[in-house]
PDB file of C-alpha atoms and ligand atoms in Angstrom:
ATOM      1  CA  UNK Q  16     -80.058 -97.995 127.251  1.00 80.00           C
ATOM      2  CA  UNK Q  17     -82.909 -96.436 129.503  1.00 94.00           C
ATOM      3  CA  UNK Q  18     -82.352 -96.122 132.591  1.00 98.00           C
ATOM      4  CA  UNK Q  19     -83.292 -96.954 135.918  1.00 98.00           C
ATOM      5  CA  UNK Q  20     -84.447 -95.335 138.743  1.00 98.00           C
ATOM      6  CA  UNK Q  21     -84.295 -96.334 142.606  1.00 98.00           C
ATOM      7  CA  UNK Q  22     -86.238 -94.937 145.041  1.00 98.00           C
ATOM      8  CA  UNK Q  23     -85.012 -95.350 148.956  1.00 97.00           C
ATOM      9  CA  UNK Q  24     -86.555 -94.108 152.017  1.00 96.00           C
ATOM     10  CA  UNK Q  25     -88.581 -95.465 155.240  1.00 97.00           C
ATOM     11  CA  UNK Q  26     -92.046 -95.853 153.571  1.00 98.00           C
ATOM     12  CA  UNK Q  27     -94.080 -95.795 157.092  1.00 98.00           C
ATOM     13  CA  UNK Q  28     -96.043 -95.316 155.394  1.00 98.00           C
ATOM     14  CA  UNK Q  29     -95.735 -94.896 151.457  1.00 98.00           C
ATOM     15  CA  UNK Q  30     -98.180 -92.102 150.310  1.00 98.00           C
ATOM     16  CA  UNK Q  31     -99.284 -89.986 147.259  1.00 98.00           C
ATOM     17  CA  UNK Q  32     -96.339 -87.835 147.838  1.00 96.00           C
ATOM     18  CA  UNK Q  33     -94.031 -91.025 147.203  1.00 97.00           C
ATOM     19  CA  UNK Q  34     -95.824 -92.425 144.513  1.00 98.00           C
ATOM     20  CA  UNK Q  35     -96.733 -89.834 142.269  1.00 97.00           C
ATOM     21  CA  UNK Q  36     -93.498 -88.436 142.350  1.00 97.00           C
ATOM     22  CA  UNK Q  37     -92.023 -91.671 141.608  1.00 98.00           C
ATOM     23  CA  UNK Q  38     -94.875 -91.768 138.592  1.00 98.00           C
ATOM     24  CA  UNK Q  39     -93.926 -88.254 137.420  1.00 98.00           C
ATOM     25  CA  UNK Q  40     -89.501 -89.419 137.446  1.00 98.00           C
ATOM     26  CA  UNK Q  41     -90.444 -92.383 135.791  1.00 98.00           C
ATOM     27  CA  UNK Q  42     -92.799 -91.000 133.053  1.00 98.00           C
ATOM     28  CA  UNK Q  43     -90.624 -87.303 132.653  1.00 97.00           C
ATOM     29  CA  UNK Q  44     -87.355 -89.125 132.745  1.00 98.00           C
ATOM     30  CA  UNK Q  45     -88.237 -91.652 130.425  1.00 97.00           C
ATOM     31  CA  UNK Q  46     -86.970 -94.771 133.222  1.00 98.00           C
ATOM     32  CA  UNK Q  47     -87.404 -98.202 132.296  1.00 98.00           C
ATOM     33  CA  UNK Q  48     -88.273 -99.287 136.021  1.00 98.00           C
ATOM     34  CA  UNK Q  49     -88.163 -97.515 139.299  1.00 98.00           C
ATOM     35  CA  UNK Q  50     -87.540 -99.746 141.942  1.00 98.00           C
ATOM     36  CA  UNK Q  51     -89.151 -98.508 145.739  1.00 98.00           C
ATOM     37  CA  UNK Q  52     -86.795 -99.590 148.031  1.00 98.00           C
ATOM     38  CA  UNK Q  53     -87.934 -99.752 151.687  1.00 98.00           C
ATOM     39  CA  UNK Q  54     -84.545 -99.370 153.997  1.00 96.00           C
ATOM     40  CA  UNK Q  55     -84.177-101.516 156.868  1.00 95.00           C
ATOM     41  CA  UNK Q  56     -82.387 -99.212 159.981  1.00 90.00           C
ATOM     42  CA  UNK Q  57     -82.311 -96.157 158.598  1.00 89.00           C
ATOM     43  CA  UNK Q  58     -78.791 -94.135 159.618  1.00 89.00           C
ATOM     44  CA  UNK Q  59     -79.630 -90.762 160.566  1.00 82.00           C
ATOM     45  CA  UNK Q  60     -83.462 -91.151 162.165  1.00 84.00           C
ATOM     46  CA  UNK Q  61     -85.608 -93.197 164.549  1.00 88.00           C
ATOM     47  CA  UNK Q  62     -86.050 -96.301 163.693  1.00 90.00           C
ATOM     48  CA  UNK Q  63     -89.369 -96.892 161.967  1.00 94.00           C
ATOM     49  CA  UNK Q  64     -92.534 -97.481 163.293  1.00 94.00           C
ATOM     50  CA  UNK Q  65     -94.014-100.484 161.509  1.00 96.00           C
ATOM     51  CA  UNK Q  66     -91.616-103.146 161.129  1.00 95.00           C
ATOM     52  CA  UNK Q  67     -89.785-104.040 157.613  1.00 96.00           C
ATOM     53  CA  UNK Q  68     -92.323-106.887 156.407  1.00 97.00           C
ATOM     54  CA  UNK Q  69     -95.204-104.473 157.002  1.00 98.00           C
ATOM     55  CA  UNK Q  70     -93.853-101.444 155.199  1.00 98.00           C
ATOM     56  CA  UNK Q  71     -92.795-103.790 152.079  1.00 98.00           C
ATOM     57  CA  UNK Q  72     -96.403-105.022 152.385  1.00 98.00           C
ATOM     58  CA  UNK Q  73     -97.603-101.912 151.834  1.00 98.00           C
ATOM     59  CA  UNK Q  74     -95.278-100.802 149.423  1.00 98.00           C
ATOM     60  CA  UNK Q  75     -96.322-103.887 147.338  1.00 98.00           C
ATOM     61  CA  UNK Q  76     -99.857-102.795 147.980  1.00 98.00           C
ATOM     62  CA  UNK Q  77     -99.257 -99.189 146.660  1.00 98.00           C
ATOM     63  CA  UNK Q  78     -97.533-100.198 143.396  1.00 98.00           C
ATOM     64  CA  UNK Q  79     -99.278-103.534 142.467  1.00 96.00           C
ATOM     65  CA  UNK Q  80    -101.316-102.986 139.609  1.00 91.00           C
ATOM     66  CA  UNK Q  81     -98.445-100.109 138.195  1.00 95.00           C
ATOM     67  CA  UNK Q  82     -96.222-101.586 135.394  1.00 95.00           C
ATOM     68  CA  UNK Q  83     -92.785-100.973 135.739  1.00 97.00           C
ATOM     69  CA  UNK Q  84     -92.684-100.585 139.594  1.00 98.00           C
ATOM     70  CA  UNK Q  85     -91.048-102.792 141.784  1.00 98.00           C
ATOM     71  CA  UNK Q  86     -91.249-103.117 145.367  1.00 98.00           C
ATOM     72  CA  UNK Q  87     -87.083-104.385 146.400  1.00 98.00           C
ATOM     73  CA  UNK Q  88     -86.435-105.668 149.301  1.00 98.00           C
ATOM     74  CA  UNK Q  89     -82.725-106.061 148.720  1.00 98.00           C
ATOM     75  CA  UNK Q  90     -81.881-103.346 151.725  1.00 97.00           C
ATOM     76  CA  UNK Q  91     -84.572-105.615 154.166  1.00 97.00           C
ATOM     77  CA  UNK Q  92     -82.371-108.685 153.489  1.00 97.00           C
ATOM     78  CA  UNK Q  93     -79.247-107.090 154.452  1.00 95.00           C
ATOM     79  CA  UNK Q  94     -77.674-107.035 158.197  1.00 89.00           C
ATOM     80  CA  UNK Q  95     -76.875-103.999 159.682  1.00 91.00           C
ATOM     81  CA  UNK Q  96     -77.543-100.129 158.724  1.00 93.00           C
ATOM     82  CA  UNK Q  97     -78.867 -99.103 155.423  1.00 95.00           C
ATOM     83  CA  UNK Q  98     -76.271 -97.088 153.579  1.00 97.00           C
ATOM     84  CA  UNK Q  99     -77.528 -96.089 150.132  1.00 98.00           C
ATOM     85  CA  UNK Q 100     -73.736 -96.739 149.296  1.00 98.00           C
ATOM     86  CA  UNK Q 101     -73.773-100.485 149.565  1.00 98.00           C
ATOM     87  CA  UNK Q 102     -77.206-100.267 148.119  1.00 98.00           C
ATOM     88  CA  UNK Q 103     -75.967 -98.430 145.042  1.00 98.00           C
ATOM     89  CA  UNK Q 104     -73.568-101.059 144.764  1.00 98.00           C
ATOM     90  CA  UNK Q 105     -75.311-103.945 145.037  1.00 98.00           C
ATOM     91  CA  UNK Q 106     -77.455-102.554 141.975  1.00 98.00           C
ATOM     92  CA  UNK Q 107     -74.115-101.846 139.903  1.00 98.00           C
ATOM     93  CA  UNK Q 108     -72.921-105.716 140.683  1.00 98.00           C
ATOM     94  CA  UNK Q 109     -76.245-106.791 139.137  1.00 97.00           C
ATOM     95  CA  UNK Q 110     -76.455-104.389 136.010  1.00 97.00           C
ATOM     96  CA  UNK Q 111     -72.813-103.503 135.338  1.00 96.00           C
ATOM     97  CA  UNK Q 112     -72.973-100.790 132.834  1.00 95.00           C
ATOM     98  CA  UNK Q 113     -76.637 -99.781 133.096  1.00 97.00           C
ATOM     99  CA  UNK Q 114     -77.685 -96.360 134.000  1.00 98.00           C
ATOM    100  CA  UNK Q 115     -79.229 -96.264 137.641  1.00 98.00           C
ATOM    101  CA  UNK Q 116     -80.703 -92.668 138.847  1.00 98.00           C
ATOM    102  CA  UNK Q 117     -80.625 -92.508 142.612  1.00 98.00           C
ATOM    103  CA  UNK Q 118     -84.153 -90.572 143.262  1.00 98.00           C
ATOM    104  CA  UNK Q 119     -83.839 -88.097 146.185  1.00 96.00           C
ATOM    105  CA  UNK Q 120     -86.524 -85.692 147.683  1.00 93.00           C
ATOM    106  CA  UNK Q 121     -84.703 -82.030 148.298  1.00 91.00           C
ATOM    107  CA  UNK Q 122     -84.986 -82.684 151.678  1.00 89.00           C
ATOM    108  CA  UNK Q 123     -83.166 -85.926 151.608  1.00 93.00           C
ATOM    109  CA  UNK Q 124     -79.938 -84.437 148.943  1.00 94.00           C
ATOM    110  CA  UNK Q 125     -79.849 -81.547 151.522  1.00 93.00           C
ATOM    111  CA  UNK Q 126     -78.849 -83.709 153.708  1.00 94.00           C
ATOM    112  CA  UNK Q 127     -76.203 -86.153 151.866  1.00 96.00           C
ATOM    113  CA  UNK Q 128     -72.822 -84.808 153.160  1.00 95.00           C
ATOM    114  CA  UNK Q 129     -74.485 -86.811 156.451  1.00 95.00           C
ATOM    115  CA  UNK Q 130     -74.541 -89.770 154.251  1.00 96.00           C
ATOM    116  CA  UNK Q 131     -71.667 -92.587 154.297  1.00 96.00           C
ATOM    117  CA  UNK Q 132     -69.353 -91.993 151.401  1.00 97.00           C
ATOM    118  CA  UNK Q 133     -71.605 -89.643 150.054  1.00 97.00           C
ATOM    119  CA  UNK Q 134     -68.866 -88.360 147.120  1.00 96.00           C
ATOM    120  CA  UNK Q 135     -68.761 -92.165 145.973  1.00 98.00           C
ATOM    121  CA  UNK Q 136     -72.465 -92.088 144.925  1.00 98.00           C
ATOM    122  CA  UNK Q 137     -72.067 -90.831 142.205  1.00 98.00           C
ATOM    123  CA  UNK Q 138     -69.311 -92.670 140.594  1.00 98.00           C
ATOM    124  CA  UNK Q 139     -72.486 -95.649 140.592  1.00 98.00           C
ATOM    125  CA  UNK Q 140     -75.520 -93.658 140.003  1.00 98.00           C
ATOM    126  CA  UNK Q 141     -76.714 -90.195 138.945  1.00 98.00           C
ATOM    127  CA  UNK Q 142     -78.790 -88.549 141.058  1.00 98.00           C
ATOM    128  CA  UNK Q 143     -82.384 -86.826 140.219  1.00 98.00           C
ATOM    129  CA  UNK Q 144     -83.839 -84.450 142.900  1.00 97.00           C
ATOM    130  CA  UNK Q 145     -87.624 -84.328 143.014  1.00 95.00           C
ATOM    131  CA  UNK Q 146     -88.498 -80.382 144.003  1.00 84.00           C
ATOM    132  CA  UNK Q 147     -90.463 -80.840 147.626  1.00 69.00           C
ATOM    133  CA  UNK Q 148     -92.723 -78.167 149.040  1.00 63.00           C
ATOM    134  CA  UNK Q 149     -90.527 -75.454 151.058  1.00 73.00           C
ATOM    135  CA  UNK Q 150     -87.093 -76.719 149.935  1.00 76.00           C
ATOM    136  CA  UNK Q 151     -85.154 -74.574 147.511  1.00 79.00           C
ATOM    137  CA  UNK Q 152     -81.952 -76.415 145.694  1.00 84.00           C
ATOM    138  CA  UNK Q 153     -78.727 -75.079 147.219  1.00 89.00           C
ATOM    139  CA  UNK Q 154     -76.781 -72.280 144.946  1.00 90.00           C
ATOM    140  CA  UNK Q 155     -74.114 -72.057 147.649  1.00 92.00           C
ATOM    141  CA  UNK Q 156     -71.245 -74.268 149.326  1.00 94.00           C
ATOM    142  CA  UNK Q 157     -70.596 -77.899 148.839  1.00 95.00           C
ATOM    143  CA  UNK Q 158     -73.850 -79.308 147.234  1.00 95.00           C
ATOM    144  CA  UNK Q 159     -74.438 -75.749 145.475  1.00 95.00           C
ATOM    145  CA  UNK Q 160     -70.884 -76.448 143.461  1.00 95.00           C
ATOM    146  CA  UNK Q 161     -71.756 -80.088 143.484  1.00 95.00           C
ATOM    147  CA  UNK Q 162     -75.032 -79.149 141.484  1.00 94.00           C
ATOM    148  CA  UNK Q 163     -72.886 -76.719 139.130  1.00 95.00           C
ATOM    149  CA  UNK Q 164     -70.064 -79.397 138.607  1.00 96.00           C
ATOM    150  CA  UNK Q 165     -72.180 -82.346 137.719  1.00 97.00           C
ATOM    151  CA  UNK Q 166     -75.730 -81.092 136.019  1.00 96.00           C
ATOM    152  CA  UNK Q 167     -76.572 -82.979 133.359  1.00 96.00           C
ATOM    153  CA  UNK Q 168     -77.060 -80.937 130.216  1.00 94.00           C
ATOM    154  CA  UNK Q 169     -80.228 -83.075 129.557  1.00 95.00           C
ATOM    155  CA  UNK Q 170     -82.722 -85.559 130.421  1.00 96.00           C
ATOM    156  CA  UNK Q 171     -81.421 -87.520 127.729  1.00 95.00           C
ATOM    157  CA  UNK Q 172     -77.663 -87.506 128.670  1.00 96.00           C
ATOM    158  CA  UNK Q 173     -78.940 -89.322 131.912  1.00 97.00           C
ATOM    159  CA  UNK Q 174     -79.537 -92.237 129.471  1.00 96.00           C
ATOM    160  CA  UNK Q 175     -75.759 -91.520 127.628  1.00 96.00           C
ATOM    161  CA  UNK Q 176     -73.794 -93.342 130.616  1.00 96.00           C
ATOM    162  CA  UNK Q 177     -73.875 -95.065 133.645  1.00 98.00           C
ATOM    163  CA  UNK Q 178     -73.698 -92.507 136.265  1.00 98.00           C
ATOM    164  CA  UNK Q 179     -72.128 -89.185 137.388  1.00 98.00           C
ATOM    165  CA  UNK Q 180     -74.412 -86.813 136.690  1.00 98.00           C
ATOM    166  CA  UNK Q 181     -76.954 -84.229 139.037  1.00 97.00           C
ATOM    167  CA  UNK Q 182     -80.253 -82.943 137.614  1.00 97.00           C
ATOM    168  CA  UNK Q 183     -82.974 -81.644 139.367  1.00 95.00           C
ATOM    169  CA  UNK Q 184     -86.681 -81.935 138.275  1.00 95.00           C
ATOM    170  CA  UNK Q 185     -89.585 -80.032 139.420  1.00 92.00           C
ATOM    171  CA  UNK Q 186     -92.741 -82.210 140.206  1.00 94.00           C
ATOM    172  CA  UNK Q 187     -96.066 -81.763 140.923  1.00 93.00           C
ATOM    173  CA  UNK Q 188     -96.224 -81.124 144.674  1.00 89.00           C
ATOM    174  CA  UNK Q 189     -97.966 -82.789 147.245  1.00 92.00           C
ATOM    175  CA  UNK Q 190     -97.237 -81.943 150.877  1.00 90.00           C
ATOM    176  CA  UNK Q 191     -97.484 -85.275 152.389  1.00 95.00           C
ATOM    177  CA  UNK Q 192     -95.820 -86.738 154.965  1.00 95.00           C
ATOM    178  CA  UNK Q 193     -95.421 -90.000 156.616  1.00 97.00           C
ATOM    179  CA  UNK Q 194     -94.821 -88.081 159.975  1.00 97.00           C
ATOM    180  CA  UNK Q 195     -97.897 -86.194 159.583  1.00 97.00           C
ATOM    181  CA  UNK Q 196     -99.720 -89.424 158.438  1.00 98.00           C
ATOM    182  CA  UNK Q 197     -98.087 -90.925 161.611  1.00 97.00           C
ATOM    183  CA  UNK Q 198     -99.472 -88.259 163.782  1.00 96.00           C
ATOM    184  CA  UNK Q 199    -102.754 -87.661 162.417  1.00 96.00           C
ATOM    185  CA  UNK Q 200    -103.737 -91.772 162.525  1.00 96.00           C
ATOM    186  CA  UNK Q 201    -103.011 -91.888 166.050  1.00 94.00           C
ATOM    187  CA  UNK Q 202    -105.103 -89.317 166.718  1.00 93.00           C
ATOM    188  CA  UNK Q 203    -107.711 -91.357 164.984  1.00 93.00           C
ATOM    189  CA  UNK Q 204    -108.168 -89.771 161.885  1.00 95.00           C
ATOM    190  CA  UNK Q 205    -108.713 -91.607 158.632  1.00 96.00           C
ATOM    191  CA  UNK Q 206    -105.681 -91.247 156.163  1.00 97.00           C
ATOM    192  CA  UNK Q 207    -108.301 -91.720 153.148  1.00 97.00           C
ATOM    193  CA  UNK Q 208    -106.891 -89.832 149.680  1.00 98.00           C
ATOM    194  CA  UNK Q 209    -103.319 -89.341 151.206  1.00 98.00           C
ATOM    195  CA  UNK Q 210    -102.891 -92.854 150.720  1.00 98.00           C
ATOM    196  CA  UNK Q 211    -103.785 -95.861 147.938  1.00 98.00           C
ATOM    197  CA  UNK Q 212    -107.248 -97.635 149.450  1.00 98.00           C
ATOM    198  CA  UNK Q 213    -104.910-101.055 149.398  1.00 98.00           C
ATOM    199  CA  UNK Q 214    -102.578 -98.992 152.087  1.00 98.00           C
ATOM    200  CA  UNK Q 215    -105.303 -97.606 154.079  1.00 98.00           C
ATOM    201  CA  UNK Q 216    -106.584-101.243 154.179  1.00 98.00           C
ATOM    202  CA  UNK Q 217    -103.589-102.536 155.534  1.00 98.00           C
ATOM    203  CA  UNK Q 218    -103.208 -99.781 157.980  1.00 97.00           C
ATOM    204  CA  UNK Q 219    -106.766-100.102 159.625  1.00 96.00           C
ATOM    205  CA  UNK Q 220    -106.402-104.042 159.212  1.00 96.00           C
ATOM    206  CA  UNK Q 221    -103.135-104.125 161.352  1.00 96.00           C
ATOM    207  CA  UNK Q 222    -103.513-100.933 163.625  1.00 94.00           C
ATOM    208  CA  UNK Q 223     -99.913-100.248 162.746  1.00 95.00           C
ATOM    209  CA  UNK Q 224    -100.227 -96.785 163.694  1.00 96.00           C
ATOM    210  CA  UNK Q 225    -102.582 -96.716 166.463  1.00 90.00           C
ATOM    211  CA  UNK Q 226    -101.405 -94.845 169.800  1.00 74.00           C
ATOM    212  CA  UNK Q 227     -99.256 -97.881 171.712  1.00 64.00           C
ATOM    213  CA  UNK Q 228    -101.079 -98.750 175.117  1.00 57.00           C
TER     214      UNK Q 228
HETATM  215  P1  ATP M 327     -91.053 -89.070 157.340  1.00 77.01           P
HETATM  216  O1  ATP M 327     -92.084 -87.991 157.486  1.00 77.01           O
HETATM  217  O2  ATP M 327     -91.274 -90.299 158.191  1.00 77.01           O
HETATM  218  O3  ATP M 327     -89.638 -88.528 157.402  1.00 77.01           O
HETATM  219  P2  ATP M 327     -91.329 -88.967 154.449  1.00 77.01           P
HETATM  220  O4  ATP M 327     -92.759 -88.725 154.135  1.00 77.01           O
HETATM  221  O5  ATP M 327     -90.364 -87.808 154.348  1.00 77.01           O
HETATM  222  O6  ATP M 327     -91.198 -89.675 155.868  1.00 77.01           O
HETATM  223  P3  ATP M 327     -89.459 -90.954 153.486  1.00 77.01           P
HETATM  224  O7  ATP M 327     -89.805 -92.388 153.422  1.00 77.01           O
HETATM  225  O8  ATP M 327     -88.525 -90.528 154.542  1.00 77.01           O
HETATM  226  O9  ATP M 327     -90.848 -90.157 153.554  1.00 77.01           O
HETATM  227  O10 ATP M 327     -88.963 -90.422 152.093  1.00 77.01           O
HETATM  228  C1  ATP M 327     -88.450 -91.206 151.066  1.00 77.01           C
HETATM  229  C2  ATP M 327     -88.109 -90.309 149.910  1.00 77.01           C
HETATM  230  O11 ATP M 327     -89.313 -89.698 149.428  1.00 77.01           O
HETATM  231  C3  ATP M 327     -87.160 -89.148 150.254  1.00 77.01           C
HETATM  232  O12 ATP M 327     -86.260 -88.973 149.168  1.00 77.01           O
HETATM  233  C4  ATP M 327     -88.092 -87.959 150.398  1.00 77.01           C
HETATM  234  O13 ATP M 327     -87.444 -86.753 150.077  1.00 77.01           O
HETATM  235  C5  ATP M 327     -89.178 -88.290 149.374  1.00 77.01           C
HETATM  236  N1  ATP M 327     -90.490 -87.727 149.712  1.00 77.01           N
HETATM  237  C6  ATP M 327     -91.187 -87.922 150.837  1.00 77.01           C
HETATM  238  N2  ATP M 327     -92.374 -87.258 150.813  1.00 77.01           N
HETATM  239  C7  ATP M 327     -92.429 -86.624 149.620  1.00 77.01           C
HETATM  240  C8  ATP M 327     -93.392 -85.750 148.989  1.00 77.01           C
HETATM  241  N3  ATP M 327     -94.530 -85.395 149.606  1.00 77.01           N
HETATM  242  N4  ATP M 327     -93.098 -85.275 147.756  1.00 77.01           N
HETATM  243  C9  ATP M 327     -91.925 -85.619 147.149  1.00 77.01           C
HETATM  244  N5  ATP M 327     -90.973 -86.432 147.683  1.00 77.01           N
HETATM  245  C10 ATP M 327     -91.212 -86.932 148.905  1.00 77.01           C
END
């Protein structure tokens, strides 16, 4: 059993940062697919910028000619917020059994006690935190003993069952940011290198980004 990985966030709009850590999980983690998963209202930040279509669009863009990527829409189709819980579990309803990693920046799992039934995620997944430029993994209090209790002893025990386990994994770092990619398009600049050429298409095609009138 290999397992898979499942990538969440806002994507407005995917960049390098994104993808090549997703590259780097997939390829140092040994996953059979990672699957980019755009959210829909995200629960604890502005809603995004471009609307759900456009930041799939791009996603699919980013990822197209990558084997073993897949852009998921699943959390697009759904009413409501997007709580990585029921997203979790609408994976384990389709692959009962399988290991699923939930992939995490450490800015993102420093912030999971903020997250709806954030203890119950991993009774579905395991987790993998990608190291992010200026975050340090906690030592101390509840995600500090939630590191200790559940590390995995080994890449390859991620693979052993179907979820439960914590393991961090340093990745080449790329300080990238869809904020500052926000910020520096509307001030006109050209987002060239920070993001695939298929992206930067769609972003000068649509003006997705460009200061509202
Ligand atoms: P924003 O600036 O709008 O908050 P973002 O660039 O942080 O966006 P998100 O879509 O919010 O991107 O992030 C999705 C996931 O990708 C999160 O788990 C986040 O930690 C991770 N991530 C974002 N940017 C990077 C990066 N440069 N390197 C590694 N992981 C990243």
């Amino acid at each position: 059993m290999r397992s898979i990985g499942i990538f969440g966030g806002t994507f407005d709009p995917i960049h390098y940062g994104h993808l090549r850590t997703a590259l780097e999980l997939k390829s140092l983690l040994d996953l059979e697919k990672v699957h980019i998963v755009p959210c829909a209202d995200p629960p604890h930040r502005t809603a995004p910028m471009s609307d759900g279509a456009l930041r799939l669009r791009m996603v699919e863009a980013a990822i197209r000619s990558e084997r073993g990527f897949v852009a998921d829409d699943r959390e697009l189709r759904r009413a409501g917020v997007s709580y990585t819980i029921d997203t979790l579990a609408s994976f384990r309803a389709e692959l009962p059994g399988q290991s699923l990693c939930l992939l995490l920046g450490m800015d993102a799992f420093l912030g999971l006690p903020q997250w709806r039934r954030w203890r119950e995620l991993t009774t579905l997944a395991h987790i993998v935190v990608a190291h992010r430029p200026g975050w340090a993994a906690p030592t101390t209090g509840t995600l500090g003993e939630l590191l200790r209790d559940l590390r995995a002893p080994s890449v390859a025990e991620l693979h052993s069952k179907a979820a439960g386990f914590i393991h961090v994994q340093p990745v080449t770092q790329l300080e990238i940011s869809s904020t500052d990619l926000r910020d520096s398009l509307r001030a006109g600049r050209d987002p060239k290198f920070l993001v695939p050429d298929s992206v930067r298409e769609i972003i000068i095609e649509t003006e997705c980004y460009a200061e509202p009138l």
